[in-house]
mmCIF file of C-alpha atoms in Angstrom:
data_model
loop_
_atom_site.group_PDB
_atom_site.id
_atom_site.type_symbol
_atom_site.label_atom_id
_atom_site.label_comp_id
_atom_site.label_asym_id
_atom_site.label_seq_id
_atom_site.Cartn_x
_atom_site.Cartn_y
_atom_site.Cartn_z
ATOM 1 C CA GLN A 12 2.247 -13.723 -2.646
ATOM 2 C CA GLN A 13 -0.426 -11.803 -0.792
ATOM 3 C CA PRO A 14 -0.014 -12.068 3.017
ATOM 4 C CA VAL A 15 -2.970 -13.116 5.112
ATOM 5 C CA GLN A 16 -4.245 -10.767 7.786
ATOM 6 C CA SER A 17 -6.364 -11.702 10.796
ATOM 7 C CA PRO A 18 -8.811 -10.842 12.093
ATOM 8 C CA GLN A 19 -10.757 -9.305 9.179
ATOM 9 C CA ALA A 20 -12.491 -6.877 11.508
ATOM 10 C CA VAL A 21 -12.494 -5.890 15.179
ATOM 11 C CA ILE A 22 -14.575 -3.578 17.295
ATOM 12 C CA LEU A 23 -13.099 -2.154 20.505
ATOM 13 C CA ARG A 24 -14.136 0.169 23.271
ATOM 14 C CA GLU A 25 -11.798 3.108 23.922
ATOM 15 C CA GLY A 26 -8.935 2.007 26.113
ATOM 16 C CA GLU A 27 -9.028 -1.681 25.083
ATOM 17 C CA ASP A 28 -6.145 -3.526 23.329
ATOM 18 C CA ALA A 29 -6.034 -5.176 19.947
ATOM 19 C CA VAL A 30 -3.623 -7.431 18.025
ATOM 20 C CA ILE A 31 -3.566 -7.707 14.260
ATOM 21 C CA ASN A 32 -1.645 -10.492 12.605
ATOM 22 C CA CYS A 33 0.008 -10.744 9.225
ATOM 23 C CA SER A 34 1.197 -14.156 7.951
ATOM 24 C CA SER A 35 3.133 -15.182 4.873
ATOM 25 C CA SER A 36 3.485 -18.577 3.184
ATOM 26 C CA LYS A 37 7.070 -17.664 2.282
ATOM 27 C CA ALA A 38 9.988 -16.476 4.402
ATOM 28 C CA LEU A 39 9.714 -12.796 5.177
ATOM 29 C CA TYR A 40 12.412 -10.159 4.703
ATOM 30 C CA SER A 41 10.472 -7.100 5.801
ATOM 31 C CA VAL A 42 6.977 -6.118 6.912
ATOM 32 C CA HIS A 43 5.493 -2.627 6.485
ATOM 33 C CA TRP A 44 2.423 -1.553 8.422
ATOM 34 C CA TYR A 45 -0.065 1.105 7.221
ATOM 35 C CA ARG A 46 -3.297 2.610 8.470
ATOM 36 C CA GLN A 47 -5.975 3.913 6.094
ATOM 37 C CA LYS A 48 -8.906 6.137 7.052
ATOM 38 C CA HIS A 49 -12.031 5.988 4.895
ATOM 39 C CA GLY A 50 -11.577 7.884 1.621
ATOM 40 C CA GLU A 51 -7.887 8.608 2.291
ATOM 41 C CA ALA A 52 -4.499 7.226 1.278
ATOM 42 C CA PRO A 53 -2.743 4.615 3.435
ATOM 43 C CA ILE A 54 -0.388 6.211 5.947
ATOM 44 C CA PHE A 55 2.875 4.559 6.937
ATOM 45 C CA LEU A 56 3.198 3.319 10.553
ATOM 46 C CA MET A 57 6.417 1.328 10.745
ATOM 47 C CA ILE A 58 8.803 -1.114 9.080
ATOM 48 C CA LEU A 59 10.092 -4.330 10.604
ATOM 49 C CA LEU A 60 13.102 -6.182 9.228
ATOM 50 C CA LYS A 61 14.194 -9.757 9.448
ATOM 51 C CA GLY A 62 16.504 -9.989 12.429
ATOM 52 C CA GLY A 63 15.324 -6.639 13.743
ATOM 53 C CA GLU A 64 13.801 -5.843 17.110
ATOM 54 C CA GLN A 65 10.306 -5.027 18.057
ATOM 55 C CA LYS A 66 9.341 -1.472 17.079
ATOM 56 C CA GLY A 67 6.885 0.950 18.420
ATOM 57 C CA HIS A 68 5.815 4.493 18.909
ATOM 58 C CA ASP A 69 3.170 5.900 21.175
ATOM 59 C CA LYS A 70 0.881 2.988 22.010
ATOM 60 C CA ILE A 71 1.317 1.151 18.730
ATOM 61 C CA SER A 72 4.019 -1.446 18.414
ATOM 62 C CA ALA A 73 4.842 -4.430 16.250
ATOM 63 C CA SER A 74 6.839 -7.648 16.291
ATOM 64 C CA PHE A 75 8.374 -9.885 13.665
ATOM 65 C CA ASN A 76 8.566 -13.669 14.140
ATOM 66 C CA GLU A 77 10.815 -15.120 11.500
ATOM 67 C CA LYS A 78 10.122 -18.747 12.422
ATOM 68 C CA LYS A 79 6.376 -18.318 12.136
ATOM 69 C CA GLN A 80 6.744 -16.028 9.056
ATOM 70 C CA GLN A 81 4.435 -13.644 10.847
ATOM 71 C CA SER A 82 4.235 -10.090 12.089
ATOM 72 C CA SER A 83 1.846 -8.734 14.719
ATOM 73 C CA LEU A 84 0.680 -5.179 15.285
ATOM 74 C CA TYR A 85 -0.245 -4.270 18.860
ATOM 75 C CA LEU A 86 -2.528 -1.395 19.693
ATOM 76 C CA THR A 87 -2.745 -0.705 23.406
ATOM 77 C CA ALA A 88 -5.193 1.565 25.241
ATOM 78 C CA SER A 89 -6.892 2.290 21.962
ATOM 79 C CA GLN A 90 -8.059 5.778 21.075
ATOM 80 C CA LEU A 91 -10.912 6.830 18.790
ATOM 81 C CA SER A 92 -8.303 8.013 16.299
ATOM 82 C CA TYR A 93 -7.050 4.469 15.874
ATOM 83 C CA SER A 94 -10.113 3.551 13.872
ATOM 84 C CA GLY A 95 -9.419 2.637 10.270
ATOM 85 C CA THR A 96 -8.186 -0.195 8.129
ATOM 86 C CA TYR A 97 -4.728 -1.631 8.819
ATOM 87 C CA PHE A 98 -2.672 -3.153 6.090
ATOM 88 C CA CYS A 99 0.533 -5.081 6.173
ATOM 89 C CA GLY A 100 2.824 -4.999 3.142
ATOM 90 C CA THR A 101 5.492 -7.729 2.856
ATOM 91 C CA GLU A 102 8.706 -8.365 1.012
ATOM 92 C CA ASN A 103 10.130 -11.866 0.711
ATOM 93 C CA SER A 104 13.658 -10.736 -0.121
ATOM 94 C CA ASN A 105 15.827 -7.653 -0.326
ATOM 95 C CA SER A 106 15.806 -7.916 -4.124
ATOM 96 C CA GLY A 107 12.102 -7.537 -4.431
ATOM 97 C CA TYR A 108 10.817 -4.244 -5.754
ATOM 98 C CA ALA A 109 7.218 -4.105 -4.683
ATOM 99 C CA LEU A 110 5.284 -4.656 -1.496
ATOM 100 C CA ASN A 111 2.524 -7.267 -1.465
ATOM 101 C CA PHE A 112 -0.374 -6.114 0.689
ATOM 102 C CA GLY A 113 -2.868 -8.116 2.716
ATOM 103 C CA LYS A 114 -6.611 -7.530 2.423
ATOM 104 C CA GLY A 115 -6.663 -5.420 5.534
ATOM 105 C CA THR A 116 -8.117 -5.469 9.045
ATOM 106 C CA SER A 117 -10.934 -3.055 9.782
ATOM 107 C CA LEU A 118 -10.666 -1.591 13.291
ATOM 108 C CA LEU A 119 -13.445 0.428 14.902
ATOM 109 C CA VAL A 120 -12.929 2.065 18.276
ATOM 110 C CA THR A 121 -16.109 3.170 19.985
ATOM 111 C CA PRO A 122 -16.526 5.566 22.925
ATOM 112 C CA ASN B 3 7.308 19.155 -0.594
ATOM 113 C CA ALA B 4 4.053 17.918 -2.152
ATOM 114 C CA GLY B 5 5.013 14.199 -1.815
ATOM 115 C CA VAL B 6 3.077 12.045 -4.245
ATOM 116 C CA THR B 7 0.407 13.775 -6.322
ATOM 117 C CA GLN B 8 -2.207 12.220 -8.580
ATOM 118 C CA THR B 9 -4.606 13.666 -11.136
ATOM 119 C CA PRO B 10 -7.493 13.532 -11.580
ATOM 120 C CA LYS B 11 -9.105 12.941 -8.157
ATOM 121 C CA PHE B 12 -12.333 11.667 -9.675
ATOM 122 C CA GLN B 13 -13.251 10.394 -13.164
ATOM 123 C CA VAL B 14 -16.293 8.821 -14.787
ATOM 124 C CA LEU B 15 -15.776 6.993 -18.114
ATOM 125 C CA LYS B 16 -18.040 5.103 -20.456
ATOM 126 C CA THR B 17 -17.114 1.555 -21.443
ATOM 127 C CA GLY B 18 -14.554 1.657 -24.228
ATOM 128 C CA GLN B 19 -13.221 5.096 -23.510
ATOM 129 C CA SER B 20 -9.531 5.634 -22.759
ATOM 130 C CA MET B 21 -7.788 7.757 -20.221
ATOM 131 C CA THR B 22 -4.459 8.295 -18.501
ATOM 132 C CA LEU B 23 -3.956 8.639 -14.741
ATOM 133 C CA GLN B 24 -1.057 10.895 -13.859
ATOM 134 C CA CYS B 25 1.293 10.524 -10.915
ATOM 135 C CA ALA B 26 4.277 12.594 -9.879
ATOM 136 C CA GLN B 27 6.595 12.615 -6.840
ATOM 137 C CA ASP B 28 9.047 15.219 -5.648
ATOM 138 C CA MET B 29 10.996 13.103 -3.158
ATOM 139 C CA ASN B 30 13.662 11.894 -5.617
ATOM 140 C CA HIS B 31 12.441 8.303 -5.282
ATOM 141 C CA ASN B 32 13.715 5.715 -7.736
ATOM 142 C CA SER B 33 10.783 3.260 -7.518
ATOM 143 C CA MET B 34 7.164 3.993 -8.369
ATOM 144 C CA TYR B 35 4.009 1.824 -8.283
ATOM 145 C CA TRP B 36 0.357 1.699 -9.302
ATOM 146 C CA TYR B 37 -2.125 -0.157 -7.089
ATOM 147 C CA ARG B 38 -5.834 -0.620 -7.302
ATOM 148 C CA GLN B 39 -8.045 -0.957 -4.324
ATOM 149 C CA ASP B 40 -11.415 -2.708 -4.372
ATOM 150 C CA PRO B 41 -13.673 -3.431 -1.361
ATOM 151 C CA GLY B 42 -12.431 -6.502 0.503
ATOM 152 C CA MET B 43 -9.491 -7.006 -1.811
ATOM 153 C CA GLY B 44 -6.805 -4.863 -0.288
ATOM 154 C CA LEU B 45 -4.213 -3.146 -2.430
ATOM 155 C CA ARG B 46 -3.285 -5.053 -5.580
ATOM 156 C CA LEU B 47 -0.236 -4.164 -7.621
ATOM 157 C CA ILE B 48 -0.900 -3.301 -11.270
ATOM 158 C CA TYR B 49 2.500 -2.211 -12.513
ATOM 159 C CA TYR B 50 5.716 -0.913 -11.019
ATOM 160 C CA SER B 51 8.885 0.848 -12.118
ATOM 161 C CA ALA B 52 11.924 -0.117 -10.092
ATOM 162 C CA SER B 53 13.971 2.676 -11.647
ATOM 163 C CA GLU B 54 13.720 5.214 -14.450
ATOM 164 C CA GLY B 55 13.497 3.434 -17.750
ATOM 165 C CA THR B 56 12.143 0.126 -16.440
ATOM 166 C CA THR B 57 8.620 -1.122 -15.873
ATOM 167 C CA ASP B 58 7.239 -4.511 -14.804
ATOM 168 C CA LYS B 59 3.891 -6.188 -14.440
ATOM 169 C CA GLY B 60 2.385 -6.693 -11.037
ATOM 170 C CA GLU B 61 -0.446 -8.924 -9.916
ATOM 171 C CA VAL B 62 -3.252 -7.461 -12.085
ATOM 172 C CA PRO B 63 -1.785 -5.827 -15.239
ATOM 173 C CA ASN B 64 -4.395 -6.845 -17.837
ATOM 174 C CA GLY B 65 -6.132 -3.891 -19.422
ATOM 175 C CA TYR B 66 -3.483 -1.360 -18.348
ATOM 176 C CA ASN B 67 -0.295 0.146 -19.694
ATOM 177 C CA VAL B 68 2.255 2.361 -17.960
ATOM 178 C CA SER B 69 4.927 4.889 -18.851
ATOM 179 C CA ARG B 70 7.797 6.010 -16.653
ATOM 180 C CA LEU B 71 8.148 9.411 -18.263
ATOM 181 C CA ASN B 72 11.100 10.495 -16.121
ATOM 182 C CA LYS B 73 12.259 10.009 -12.551
ATOM 183 C CA ARG B 74 9.373 12.062 -11.204
ATOM 184 C CA GLU B 75 6.403 10.875 -13.279
ATOM 185 C CA PHE B 76 4.711 7.471 -13.748
ATOM 186 C CA SER B 77 1.422 7.351 -15.691
ATOM 187 C CA LEU B 78 -1.228 4.567 -15.942
ATOM 188 C CA ARG B 79 -3.260 4.241 -19.123
ATOM 189 C CA LEU B 80 -6.520 2.470 -19.663
ATOM 190 C CA GLU B 81 -6.843 1.893 -23.404
ATOM 191 C CA SER B 82 -10.451 0.665 -23.441
ATOM 192 C CA ALA B 83 -12.115 0.997 -20.047
ATOM 193 C CA ALA B 84 -14.363 -1.742 -18.704
ATOM 194 C CA PRO B 85 -16.754 -1.711 -15.751
ATOM 195 C CA SER B 86 -14.381 -4.170 -13.962
ATOM 196 C CA GLN B 87 -11.852 -1.394 -13.812
ATOM 197 C CA THR B 88 -14.032 0.659 -11.566
ATOM 198 C CA SER B 89 -11.828 1.090 -8.570
ATOM 199 C CA VAL B 90 -9.676 3.497 -6.520
ATOM 200 C CA TYR B 91 -6.191 3.798 -7.984
ATOM 201 C CA PHE B 92 -3.233 4.661 -5.816
ATOM 202 C CA CYS B 93 0.206 5.679 -7.004
ATOM 203 C CA ALA B 94 3.097 5.175 -4.576
ATOM 204 C CA SER B 95 6.796 5.816 -4.551
ATOM 205 C CA ARG B 96 9.790 4.591 -2.571
ATOM 206 C CA TYR B 97 13.528 5.130 -2.440
ATOM 207 C CA ARG B 98 15.193 1.736 -2.607
ATOM 208 C CA SER B 99 18.573 2.307 -0.984
ATOM 209 C CA GLY B 100 19.253 -1.255 0.069
ATOM 210 C CA GLN B 101 18.783 -0.153 3.659
ATOM 211 C CA THR B 102 15.201 -1.248 4.012
ATOM 212 C CA SER B 103 14.796 0.244 7.480
ATOM 213 C CA THR B 104 14.438 3.657 5.867
ATOM 214 C CA ASP B 105 12.797 2.655 2.590
ATOM 215 C CA THR B 106 9.333 3.981 3.396
ATOM 216 C CA GLN B 107 6.749 3.737 0.645
ATOM 217 C CA TYR B 108 4.477 6.792 0.320
ATOM 218 C CA PHE B 109 1.059 6.837 -1.319
ATOM 219 C CA GLY B 110 -0.679 9.511 -3.336
ATOM 220 C CA PRO B 111 -4.262 10.624 -2.485
ATOM 221 C CA GLY B 112 -5.843 8.288 -5.040
ATOM 222 C CA THR B 113 -8.072 8.554 -8.126
ATOM 223 C CA ARG B 114 -11.617 7.337 -7.855
ATOM 224 C CA LEU B 115 -12.624 5.904 -11.233
ATOM 225 C CA THR B 116 -16.035 4.751 -12.291
ATOM 226 C CA VAL B 117 -16.626 3.024 -15.600
ATOM 227 C CA LEU B 118 -20.258 2.893 -16.720
#
């Protein structure tokens, strides 16, 4: 089941904050966040597990809400380098073997 | 450590031609995957191999076949290419240890395929 990401696209000024959401119609076991620059491969950002705590590094963090079957990625004080497309990949159980990816959220940070 | 490598980087085919996309990883990962990426569609799973010797269909397997040659290599074959298979193809690998907090999935650089 492909997760649903929102918004589809967002434009920010440098220094502004953004939130990207990833929702599933089924219970989530884990959520994996990636960022992809144009013409490049997706790069891993972080994994969140059911029952785990909020994660983050630098000014990018994420949360996992089991009840809402949703994860959110928070980008604070955005930098130009944050521009790209963000994907969430989900697993609905520990026995699954492949991640299901959303359609992505395009983020553009302008000077 | 090269990570996940893919060949070729670019390919142009005519309708009906066949070709094999190669993927290899040097991270001792047990699981490998093939995705295709089309504008606005995200990453869609074509086939995967949970471990050496096994392969399973993903979301969009029609028109493709795969071979898990050994633990390192996982190839994707288009037997009779169609324009609808024009896409960017990504191979990925992951070590499924059961401790998902460390089971990062890594992607190769991609193969850009055009079918005329």
